[in-house]
């Protein structure tokens, strides 16, 4: 009985040494290292495959220069752009009377820009007719300078004003090709306008009271009596 505890301690130490040896043996097993090596190779292969696939998908290292299509008809520009593997889309319209209708006025991206295949080129095309804008509320509501500033800010062209009797520089009307236009009427931006403004003078037949003060007093009955003294 005296040696029993020592035997148990010795048996426990022996088991621990055996477990440690087994663990070291398993860690040094060719099977384990083979699995680890296989996992590393799979991860490397996946990384290479993903990188290669992304390059193919995004056409890495490839680029297309956007051609110059400004000034071309839209149909011709579309054929040229699509032949290069790009697409074209109208984003806005403008007006230039010196160019044909449906001509390209502007493009984005600009000529020579390098883009990927399938990129969209946005263009502004020339309208077949001049745009129209509504006449703002300036008649009998503003001075000549205020009306001039508002109309020119919109883009209208103004001819020399036409004067009539009335308050100086006050806007009494707008003429378009000899015809009066009202607030809200749509007029072509290419048609010049004429403002009708007051000259600061009034009609000569306007009723003016020229009655002298003494006669006005006589009419009111407040004239002082006087008599002429003859020497």
Coordinates of N, CA and C in Angstrom, one line a residue:
X1 N 0.8 -1.2 0.0 CA 0.0 0.0 0.0 C 0.9 1.3 0.0
X2 N 2.0 1.1 0.5 CA 2.9 2.3 0.7 C 3.4 2.8 -0.7
X3 N 3.6 1.8 -1.7 CA 4.1 2.1 -3.0 C 3.0 2.5 -4.0
X4 N 1.7 2.4 -3.6 CA 0.6 2.6 -4.6 C 0.6 4.0 -5.1
X5 N 0.7 5.0 -4.3 CA 0.7 6.4 -4.8 C 1.8 6.7 -5.8
X6 N 3.0 6.1 -5.6 CA 4.1 6.3 -6.5 C 3.8 5.6 -7.8
X7 N 3.2 4.5 -7.7 CA 2.9 3.7 -9.0 C 1.9 4.5 -9.8
X8 N 0.9 5.2 -9.1 CA -0.1 6.0 -9.9 C 0.5 7.2 -10.5
X9 N 1.4 7.8 -9.8 CA 2.1 9.0 -10.4 C 3.0 8.6 -11.6
X10 N 3.7 7.5 -11.5 CA 4.5 7.0 -12.5 C 3.6 6.6 -13.8
X11 N 2.5 6.0 -13.5 CA 1.6 5.7 -14.6 C 1.1 6.9 -15.3
X12 N 0.7 8.0 -14.5 CA 0.2 9.2 -15.1 C 1.3 9.9 -16.0
X13 N 2.5 9.9 -15.5 CA 3.6 10.5 -16.2 C 3.9 9.8 -17.5
X14 N 3.8 8.5 -17.4 CA 4.0 7.6 -18.6 C 2.9 7.9 -19.7
X15 N 1.6 8.1 -19.2 CA 0.5 8.4 -20.2 C 0.8 9.7 -20.8
X16 N 1.2 10.7 -20.0 CA 1.4 12.1 -20.6 C 2.5 12.1 -21.6
X17 N 3.6 11.3 -21.4 CA 4.7 11.2 -22.3 C 4.2 10.5 -23.6
X18 N 3.3 9.5 -23.4 CA 2.8 8.8 -24.6 C 1.9 9.7 -25.4
X19 N 1.1 10.5 -24.8 CA 0.2 11.5 -25.5 C 1.0 12.5 -26.2
X20 N 2.1 13.0 -25.6 CA 2.9 14.0 -26.2 C 3.6 13.4 -27.4
X21 N 4.1 12.2 -27.3 CA 4.7 11.6 -28.4 C 3.7 11.3 -29.6
X22 N 2.5 10.9 -29.2 CA 1.5 10.7 -30.2 C 1.1 12.0 -31.0
X23 N 1.0 13.1 -30.2 CA 0.7 14.4 -30.7 C 1.8 14.9 -31.7
X24 N 3.1 14.7 -31.2 CA 4.2 15.1 -32.1 C 4.2 14.2 -33.3
X25 N 3.9 13.0 -33.1 CA 3.9 12.1 -34.3 C 2.8 12.4 -35.3
X26 N 1.6 12.8 -34.8 CA 0.6 13.2 -35.7 C 0.9 14.5 -36.4
X27 N 1.5 15.5 -35.7 CA 1.9 16.8 -36.3 C 2.9 16.6 -37.4
X28 N 3.8 15.6 -37.2 CA 4.8 15.3 -38.2 C 4.4 14.4 -39.2
X29 N 3.1 14.0 -39.2 CA 2.6 13.0 -40.2 C 2.6 13.6 -41.6
X30 N 3.0 12.8 -42.6 CA 3.0 13.3 -44.0 C 1.6 13.6 -44.5
X31 N 0.6 12.9 -43.9 CA -0.8 13.1 -44.3 C -1.3 14.5 -44.0
X32 N -0.9 15.0 -42.8 CA -1.3 16.3 -42.3 C -0.6 17.4 -43.2
X33 N 0.7 17.2 -43.5 CA 1.4 18.2 -44.3 C 0.9 18.2 -45.7
X34 N 0.5 17.0 -46.2 CA -0.1 16.9 -47.5 C -1.4 17.7 -47.7
X35 N -2.2 17.6 -46.6 CA -3.5 18.3 -46.6 C -3.2 19.9 -46.6
X36 N -2.3 20.3 -45.7 CA -2.0 21.7 -45.6 C -1.4 22.2 -47.0
X37 N -0.6 21.5 -47.6 CA 0.0 21.9 -48.9 C -1.1 22.0 -49.9
X38 N -2.0 21.0 -49.9 CA -3.1 21.1 -50.9 C -4.0 22.3 -50.7
X39 N -4.3 22.7 -49.4 CA -5.1 23.8 -49.1 C -4.4 25.1 -49.6
X40 N -3.1 25.2 -49.4 CA -2.3 26.4 -49.8 C -2.4 26.5 -51.4
X41 N -2.2 25.4 -52.0 CA -2.3 25.4 -53.5 C -3.7 25.8 -54.0
X42 N -4.7 25.3 -53.3 CA -6.1 25.7 -53.8 C -6.3 27.2 -53.6
X43 N -5.8 27.8 -52.5 CA -6.0 29.2 -52.2 C -5.3 30.0 -53.3
X44 N -4.0 29.6 -53.6 CA -3.2 30.3 -54.7 C -3.9 30.2 -56.0
X45 N -4.4 29.0 -56.3 CA -5.1 28.8 -57.6 C -6.4 29.7 -57.7
X46 N -7.1 29.8 -56.6 CA -8.3 30.6 -56.6 C -7.9 32.1 -56.8
X47 N -6.9 32.5 -56.1 CA -6.5 34.0 -56.3 C -6.1 34.3 -57.7
X48 N -5.3 33.4 -58.3 CA -4.9 33.6 -59.7 C -6.1 33.6 -60.6
X49 N -7.0 32.6 -60.4 CA -8.1 32.5 -61.3 C -9.0 33.8 -61.2
X50 N -9.3 34.3 -60.0 CA -10.1 35.5 -59.8 C -9.5 36.7 -60.5
X51 N -8.2 36.8 -60.3 CA -7.4 38.0 -60.9 C -7.5 37.9 -62.4
X52 N -7.3 36.7 -62.9 CA -7.3 36.6 -64.4 C -8.7 36.8 -64.9
X53 N -9.7 36.3 -64.2 CA -11.1 36.5 -64.6 C -11.5 38.0 -64.6
X54 N -11.1 38.7 -63.6 CA -11.4 40.1 -63.5 C -10.7 40.9 -64.7
X55 N -9.5 40.5 -65.0 CA -8.8 41.2 -66.1 C -9.6 41.0 -67.4
X56 N -10.1 39.7 -67.6 CA -10.8 39.5 -68.8 C -12.1 40.2 -68.8
X57 N -12.8 40.3 -67.7 CA -14.1 40.9 -67.6 C -14.0 42.4 -67.8
X58 N -13.0 43.0 -67.3 CA -12.9 44.5 -67.4 C -12.0 44.9 -68.5
X59 N -11.5 43.9 -69.3 CA -10.6 44.2 -70.5 C -9.4 45.0 -70.0
X60 N -8.8 44.5 -68.9 CA -7.6 45.1 -68.3 C -6.5 45.4 -69.4
X61 N -6.0 46.6 -69.4 CA -4.9 47.0 -70.3 C -5.4 47.3 -71.7
X62 N -6.7 47.2 -71.9 CA -7.3 47.5 -73.2 C -8.0 48.9 -73.1
X63 N -8.0 49.7 -74.1 CA -8.7 50.9 -74.1 C -9.1 51.3 -75.5
X64 N -10.2 52.1 -75.7 CA -10.7 52.6 -77.0 C -10.7 54.1 -76.9
X65 N -10.1 54.8 -77.9 CA -10.1 56.2 -77.9 C -11.4 56.7 -78.6
X66 N -12.1 57.6 -77.9 CA -13.4 58.1 -78.4 C -13.1 59.0 -79.6
X67 N -13.8 58.7 -80.7 CA -13.5 59.5 -82.0 C -14.2 60.9 -81.9
X68 N -13.8 61.8 -82.7 CA -14.3 63.1 -82.8 C -15.6 63.1 -83.7
X69 N -16.7 63.3 -83.0 CA -18.0 63.2 -83.8 C -18.7 64.6 -83.8
X70 N -18.2 65.6 -83.2 CA -18.8 66.9 -83.2 C -18.9 67.4 -84.6
X71 N -20.1 68.0 -85.0 CA -20.3 68.5 -86.3 C -20.8 67.4 -87.3
X72 N -20.8 66.1 -86.9 CA -21.3 65.1 -87.7 C -22.8 64.9 -87.5
X73 N -23.5 64.4 -88.6 CA -24.9 64.0 -88.4 C -25.0 62.9 -87.4
X74 N -26.1 62.8 -86.6 CA -26.2 61.8 -85.6 C -26.1 60.4 -86.2
X75 N -26.7 60.2 -87.3 CA -26.7 58.8 -87.9 C -25.3 58.4 -88.3
X76 N -24.5 59.3 -88.8 CA -23.1 59.0 -89.2 C -22.3 58.8 -87.9
X77 N -22.5 59.6 -86.9 CA -21.8 59.5 -85.7 C -22.1 58.2 -85.0
X78 N -23.3 57.8 -85.0 CA -23.7 56.5 -84.4 C -23.0 55.3 -85.0
X79 N -22.9 55.3 -86.3 CA -22.2 54.2 -87.0 C -20.8 54.2 -86.7
X80 N -20.1 55.3 -86.6 CA -18.7 55.4 -86.3 C -18.4 54.9 -84.8
X81 N -19.3 55.4 -83.9 CA -19.1 55.0 -82.5 C -19.3 53.5 -82.2
X82 N -20.4 53.0 -82.8 CA -20.7 51.6 -82.6 C -19.7 50.7 -83.3
X83 N -19.1 51.1 -84.3 CA -18.0 50.3 -85.0 C -16.8 50.2 -84.1
X84 N -16.6 51.1 -83.2 CA -15.5 51.1 -82.3 C -15.8 50.3 -81.0
X85 N -17.0 49.8 -80.9 CA -17.4 49.0 -79.7 C -18.0 49.9 -78.6
X86 N -18.4 51.1 -78.9 CA -19.0 52.1 -78.0 C -20.5 52.2 -78.3
X87 N -21.2 52.9 -77.4 CA -22.6 53.2 -77.6 C -22.8 54.7 -77.5
X88 N -23.9 55.2 -78.1 CA -24.1 56.7 -78.1 C -25.5 56.9 -77.7
X89 N -25.7 58.1 -76.9 CA -27.0 58.4 -76.4 C -27.1 60.0 -76.4
X90 N -28.3 60.4 -76.8 CA -28.6 61.9 -76.8 C -29.0 62.3 -75.4
X91 N -28.3 63.2 -74.9 CA -28.5 63.7 -73.5 C -29.2 65.1 -73.5
X92 N -29.1 65.8 -74.6 CA -29.6 67.2 -74.6 C -29.7 67.7 -76.1
X93 N -30.4 68.8 -76.2 CA -30.5 69.4 -77.6 C -30.2 70.9 -77.5
X94 N -29.8 71.4 -78.6 CA -29.5 72.9 -78.6 C -29.9 73.4 -80.0
X95 N -29.5 74.6 -80.2 CA -29.8 75.2 -81.5 C -28.7 76.1 -82.0
X96 N -28.3 75.8 -83.2 CA -27.3 76.6 -83.9 C -27.7 76.7 -85.4
X97 N -28.2 77.9 -85.8 CA -28.7 78.1 -87.1 C -27.7 77.9 -88.2
X98 N -26.4 77.9 -87.9 CA -25.4 77.7 -88.9 C -25.1 76.2 -89.2
X99 N -25.8 75.3 -88.4 CA -25.5 73.9 -88.6 C -26.8 73.2 -89.0
X100 N -26.7 72.1 -89.6 CA -27.9 71.3 -90.0 C -28.5 70.7 -88.8
X101 N -29.8 70.4 -88.9 CA -30.6 69.7 -87.9 C -30.0 68.3 -87.6
X102 N -30.0 67.8 -86.4 CA -29.4 66.5 -85.9 C -27.9 66.5 -86.0
X103 N -27.2 67.6 -86.2 CA -25.8 67.6 -86.1 C -25.4 67.5 -84.6
X104 N -24.2 66.9 -84.3 CA -23.7 66.8 -83.0 C -23.1 68.2 -82.6
X105 N -23.6 68.8 -81.5 CA -23.1 70.1 -81.1 C -22.0 69.9 -80.0
X106 N -22.1 68.8 -79.2 CA -21.1 68.6 -78.2 C -21.2 67.1 -77.8
X107 N -20.0 66.6 -77.3 CA -19.9 65.2 -76.9 C -19.2 65.0 -75.6
X108 N -19.6 64.0 -74.8 CA -18.9 63.7 -73.6 C -18.9 62.2 -73.4
X109 N -17.7 61.6 -73.3 CA -16.3 62.1 -73.2 C -15.9 62.8 -74.5
X110 N -14.9 63.7 -74.3 CA -14.4 64.4 -75.5 C -13.5 63.5 -76.4
X111 N -13.2 64.0 -77.6 CA -12.4 63.3 -78.6 C -11.1 62.9 -78.0
X112 N -10.6 61.7 -78.3 CA -9.3 61.2 -77.8 C -9.3 60.6 -76.4
X113 N -10.4 60.7 -75.7 CA -10.5 60.1 -74.3 C -10.5 58.6 -74.4
X114 N -9.6 57.9 -73.6 CA -9.6 56.5 -73.6 C -10.6 55.9 -72.7
X115 N -11.5 55.0 -73.2 CA -12.5 54.4 -72.4 C -12.5 52.9 -72.6
X116 N -13.3 52.2 -71.8 CA -13.5 50.8 -72.0 C -14.5 50.5 -73.1
X117 N -14.5 49.3 -73.6 CA -15.5 48.9 -74.6 C -16.9 48.9 -74.0
X118 N -17.8 49.3 -74.8 CA -19.2 49.4 -74.3 C -19.5 50.7 -73.6
X119 N -18.6 51.6 -73.4 CA -18.8 52.9 -72.8 C -19.8 53.7 -73.6
X120 N -20.6 54.5 -72.9 CA -21.6 55.4 -73.6 C -21.0 56.8 -73.8
X121 N -21.2 57.3 -75.1 CA -20.8 58.6 -75.4 C -22.1 59.5 -75.4
X122 N -22.2 60.5 -74.6 CA -23.4 61.3 -74.5 C -23.2 62.5 -75.4
X123 N -24.2 62.9 -76.2 CA -24.1 63.9 -77.2 C -25.3 64.9 -77.1
X124 N -25.0 66.1 -77.5 CA -26.0 67.2 -77.7 C -26.3 67.4 -79.1
X125 N -27.5 67.3 -79.6 CA -27.8 67.4 -81.0 C -28.5 68.7 -81.3
X126 N -28.3 69.2 -82.6 CA -28.9 70.4 -83.0 C -30.4 70.3 -83.3
X127 N -31.2 71.1 -82.7 CA -32.6 71.1 -82.9 C -33.0 71.6 -84.3
X128 N -34.0 71.0 -85.0 CA -34.4 71.5 -86.3 C -35.0 72.9 -86.3
X129 N -35.5 73.4 -85.2 CA -36.0 74.7 -85.1 C -35.5 75.4 -83.9
X130 N -35.6 76.7 -83.9 CA -35.1 77.5 -82.7 C -36.0 77.3 -81.5
X131 N -35.5 77.2 -80.3 CA -36.3 77.0 -79.1 C -37.2 78.3 -78.9
X132 N -38.3 78.0 -78.2 CA -39.2 79.1 -77.8 C -39.2 79.3 -76.3
X133 N -39.4 80.5 -75.8 CA -39.4 80.7 -74.4 C -40.6 81.7 -74.1
X134 N -41.1 81.5 -72.9 CA -42.3 82.3 -72.5 C -41.8 83.7 -72.1
X135 N -42.6 84.7 -72.5 CA -42.4 86.1 -72.1 C -42.6 86.3 -70.6
X136 N -41.6 86.8 -69.9 CA -41.7 87.0 -68.5 C -42.7 88.2 -68.2
X137 N -43.0 88.3 -66.9 CA -44.0 89.3 -66.5 C -43.2 90.6 -66.3
X138 N -43.1 91.4 -67.4 CA -42.3 92.7 -67.3 C -43.2 93.8 -67.8
X139 N -44.3 93.6 -68.5 CA -45.2 94.6 -69.0 C -45.9 95.3 -67.8
X140 N -45.8 96.6 -67.8 CA -46.5 97.4 -66.7 C -46.1 96.8 -65.3
X141 N -44.9 96.3 -65.2 CA -44.4 95.8 -64.0 C -43.0 96.0 -63.7
X142 N -42.3 96.7 -64.6 CA -40.9 97.0 -64.4 C -40.4 98.1 -65.3
X143 N -39.2 98.6 -65.0 CA -38.6 99.6 -65.7 C -37.9 99.0 -67.0
X144 N -37.4 99.9 -67.8 CA -36.8 99.4 -69.1 C -35.5 98.6 -68.7
X145 N -34.7 99.0 -67.8 CA -33.5 98.3 -67.4 C -33.8 97.0 -66.8
X146 N -34.8 96.9 -66.0 CA -35.2 95.6 -65.4 C -35.7 94.6 -66.5
X147 N -36.6 95.1 -67.3 CA -37.1 94.3 -68.4 C -36.0 93.8 -69.4
X148 N -35.1 94.7 -69.7 CA -34.0 94.4 -70.6 C -33.1 93.3 -70.0
X149 N -32.8 93.4 -68.7 CA -32.0 92.4 -68.0 C -32.7 91.0 -68.0
X150 N -34.0 91.0 -67.7 CA -34.7 89.7 -67.6 C -34.7 89.0 -69.0
X151 N -35.1 89.8 -70.0 CA -35.2 89.2 -71.4 C -33.9 88.7 -71.9
X152 N -32.8 89.5 -71.7 CA -31.5 89.1 -72.3 C -31.0 87.9 -71.5
X153 N -31.3 87.8 -70.2 CA -30.8 86.7 -69.4 C -31.5 85.4 -70.0
X154 N -32.7 85.5 -70.5 CA -33.3 84.3 -71.1 C -32.7 83.9 -72.4
X155 N -32.2 85.0 -73.1 CA -31.6 84.8 -74.4 C -32.2 85.5 -75.6
X156 N -33.3 86.4 -75.2 CA -33.9 87.1 -76.3 C -33.0 88.3 -76.8
X157 N -33.2 88.6 -78.0 CA -32.5 89.8 -78.6 C -33.5 91.0 -78.7
X158 N -32.9 92.1 -78.4 CA -33.8 93.3 -78.3 C -33.4 94.4 -79.3
X159 N -34.4 94.9 -79.9 CA -34.2 96.0 -80.9 C -34.3 97.4 -80.1
X160 N -34.0 98.5 -80.6 CA -34.1 99.8 -79.9 C -35.6 100.0 -79.5
X161 N -35.8 100.5 -78.3 CA -37.1 100.6 -77.8 C -38.0 101.6 -78.6
X162 N -39.3 101.4 -78.4 CA -40.2 102.4 -79.0 C -40.8 103.2 -77.9
X163 N -40.8 104.5 -78.1 CA -41.3 105.4 -77.1 C -42.7 105.9 -77.3
X164 N -43.5 106.0 -76.2 CA -44.8 106.5 -76.2 C -44.9 107.5 -75.0
X165 N -46.0 108.3 -75.0 CA -46.2 109.2 -73.9 C -46.5 108.4 -72.7
X166 N -45.9 108.8 -71.6 CA -46.1 108.0 -70.3 C -44.9 108.2 -69.4
X167 N -44.9 107.5 -68.3 CA -43.9 107.6 -67.3 C -42.6 107.2 -67.9
X168 N -41.5 108.0 -67.6 CA -40.2 107.8 -68.3 C -39.7 106.4 -67.9
X169 N -39.3 105.7 -69.0 CA -38.6 104.4 -68.9 C -39.5 103.3 -68.3
X170 N -40.8 103.5 -68.3 CA -41.7 102.4 -67.8 C -42.1 101.6 -68.9
X171 N -42.2 100.3 -68.8 CA -42.5 99.3 -69.9 C -44.0 99.2 -70.0
X172 N -44.5 99.6 -71.1 CA -46.0 99.5 -71.4 C -46.4 98.4 -72.3
X173 N -45.4 97.7 -72.9 CA -45.8 96.6 -73.8 C -44.5 96.1 -74.5
X174 N -44.7 94.9 -75.3 CA -43.6 94.3 -76.0 C -44.2 94.0 -77.4
X175 N -43.4 94.3 -78.4 CA -43.7 94.0 -79.8 C -42.8 92.9 -80.3
X176 N -43.4 92.0 -81.1 CA -42.7 90.9 -81.8 C -43.2 90.9 -83.2
X177 N -42.3 91.3 -84.1 CA -42.6 91.4 -85.5 C -43.9 92.3 -85.7
X178 N -43.9 93.4 -85.0 CA -45.0 94.4 -85.1 C -46.3 94.0 -84.4
X179 N -46.3 92.9 -83.7 CA -47.5 92.4 -83.0 C -47.2 92.4 -81.5
X180 N -48.2 92.9 -80.7 CA -48.0 92.9 -79.3 C -48.1 91.5 -78.7
X181 N -47.2 91.2 -77.8 CA -47.2 89.9 -77.1 C -47.4 90.1 -75.6
X182 N -48.0 89.1 -75.0 CA -48.4 89.2 -73.6 C -47.5 88.3 -72.7
X183 N -47.6 88.4 -71.4 CA -46.9 87.6 -70.5 C -47.3 86.1 -70.7
X184 N -46.3 85.2 -70.8 CA -46.6 83.8 -71.0 C -46.6 83.3 -72.4
X185 N -46.7 84.3 -73.4 CA -46.6 83.9 -74.8 C -45.3 83.3 -75.1
X186 N -45.2 82.2 -75.9 CA -44.0 81.6 -76.3 C -43.5 82.2 -77.6
X187 N -42.3 82.7 -77.6 CA -41.7 83.4 -78.8 C -40.3 82.7 -79.1
X188 N -40.0 82.6 -80.4 CA -38.7 82.1 -80.8 C -37.6 82.9 -80.3
X189 N -36.5 82.3 -79.8 CA -35.4 83.0 -79.3 C -34.7 83.8 -80.4
X190 N -34.9 83.4 -81.6 CA -34.3 84.1 -82.8 C -35.0 85.3 -83.2
X191 N -36.2 85.5 -82.7 CA -37.0 86.7 -83.1 C -36.8 87.9 -82.1
X192 N -36.3 89.0 -82.7 CA -36.0 90.1 -81.8 C -37.3 90.8 -81.2
X193 N -37.2 91.3 -80.1 CA -38.3 92.0 -79.4 C -38.1 93.5 -79.3
X194 N -39.2 94.2 -79.3 CA -39.1 95.7 -79.1 C -39.9 96.1 -77.9
X195 N -39.3 96.7 -76.9 CA -40.0 97.2 -75.7 C -40.6 98.5 -76.0
X196 N -41.9 98.7 -75.5 CA -42.6 99.9 -75.6 C -42.5 100.6 -74.3
X197 N -41.8 101.7 -74.2 CA -41.5 102.4 -72.9 C -42.0 103.8 -73.0
X198 N -42.2 104.4 -71.8 CA -42.6 105.8 -71.7 C -41.5 106.8 -71.9
X199 N -41.8 107.9 -72.5 CA -40.8 108.9 -72.9 C -40.7 110.0 -71.8
X200 N -41.6 110.0 -70.9 CA -41.5 111.0 -69.8 C -42.3 112.3 -70.2
X201 N -43.0 112.3 -71.3 CA -43.8 113.4 -71.8 C -45.3 112.9 -71.8
X202 N -46.2 113.9 -71.9 CA -47.6 113.6 -72.0 C -48.3 114.3 -73.1
X203 N -49.5 113.8 -73.5 CA -50.2 114.4 -74.6 C -50.5 115.9 -74.3
X204 N -50.5 116.7 -75.4 CA -50.8 118.1 -75.3 C -52.2 118.4 -75.0
X205 N -53.1 117.5 -75.3 CA -54.5 117.7 -75.1 C -55.0 117.3 -73.7
X206 N -54.0 117.0 -72.9 CA -54.4 116.6 -71.5 C -54.9 117.8 -70.8
X207 N -55.9 117.7 -70.0 CA -56.5 118.8 -69.3 C -55.6 119.3 -68.2
X208 N -55.3 120.6 -68.4 CA -54.4 121.3 -67.5 C -55.1 122.5 -67.0
X209 N -55.1 122.8 -65.7 CA -55.8 123.9 -65.1 C -54.9 125.2 -65.1
X210 N -55.2 126.1 -66.0 CA -54.4 127.3 -66.1 C -55.1 128.5 -65.5
X211 N -56.1 128.3 -64.7 CA -56.9 129.4 -64.0 C -56.0 130.2 -63.1
X212 N -55.9 131.5 -63.2 CA -55.1 132.3 -62.3 C -55.7 132.3 -60.9
X213 N -54.9 132.5 -59.9 CA -55.3 132.5 -58.6 C -56.4 133.5 -58.3
X214 N -56.3 134.7 -58.9 CA -57.3 135.7 -58.5 C -58.7 135.4 -59.1
X215 N -58.7 134.7 -60.3 CA -60.0 134.3 -60.8 C -60.6 133.1 -60.1
X216 N -59.7 132.3 -59.6 CA -60.2 131.1 -58.8 C -60.8 131.7 -57.5
X217 N -60.2 132.7 -57.0 CA -60.8 133.3 -55.7 C -62.1 134.0 -56.0
X218 N -62.2 134.6 -57.2 CA -63.5 135.2 -57.6 C -64.6 134.1 -57.7
X219 N -64.2 133.0 -58.3 CA -65.2 131.9 -58.4 C -65.7 131.4 -57.0
X220 N -64.8 131.5 -56.1 CA -65.1 131.0 -54.8 C -65.8 132.0 -53.9
X221 N -65.9 133.3 -54.4 CA -66.6 134.4 -53.7 C -65.8 135.0 -52.6
X222 N -64.5 134.8 -52.6 CA -63.6 135.4 -51.5 C -62.8 136.5 -52.0
X223 N -63.2 137.3 -53.0 CA -62.5 138.4 -53.6 C -62.7 139.7 -52.8
X224 N -61.6 140.3 -52.4 CA -61.8 141.6 -51.6 C -62.2 142.7 -52.5
X225 N -63.2 143.5 -52.1 CA -63.7 144.6 -52.9 C -62.6 145.7 -52.9
X226 N -62.5 146.4 -54.0 CA -61.6 147.5 -54.1 C -62.2 148.6 -55.0
X227 N -61.7 149.8 -54.9 CA -62.2 150.9 -55.8 C -61.0 151.6 -56.4
X228 N -61.2 152.0 -57.6 CA -60.1 152.7 -58.3 C -60.0 154.1 -57.9
X229 N -58.9 154.6 -57.5 CA -58.7 156.0 -57.1 C -58.1 156.8 -58.3
X230 N -58.8 157.8 -58.6 CA -58.4 158.6 -59.8 C -57.9 159.9 -59.2
X231 N -56.7 160.3 -59.6 CA -56.2 161.6 -59.1 C -56.6 162.7 -59.9

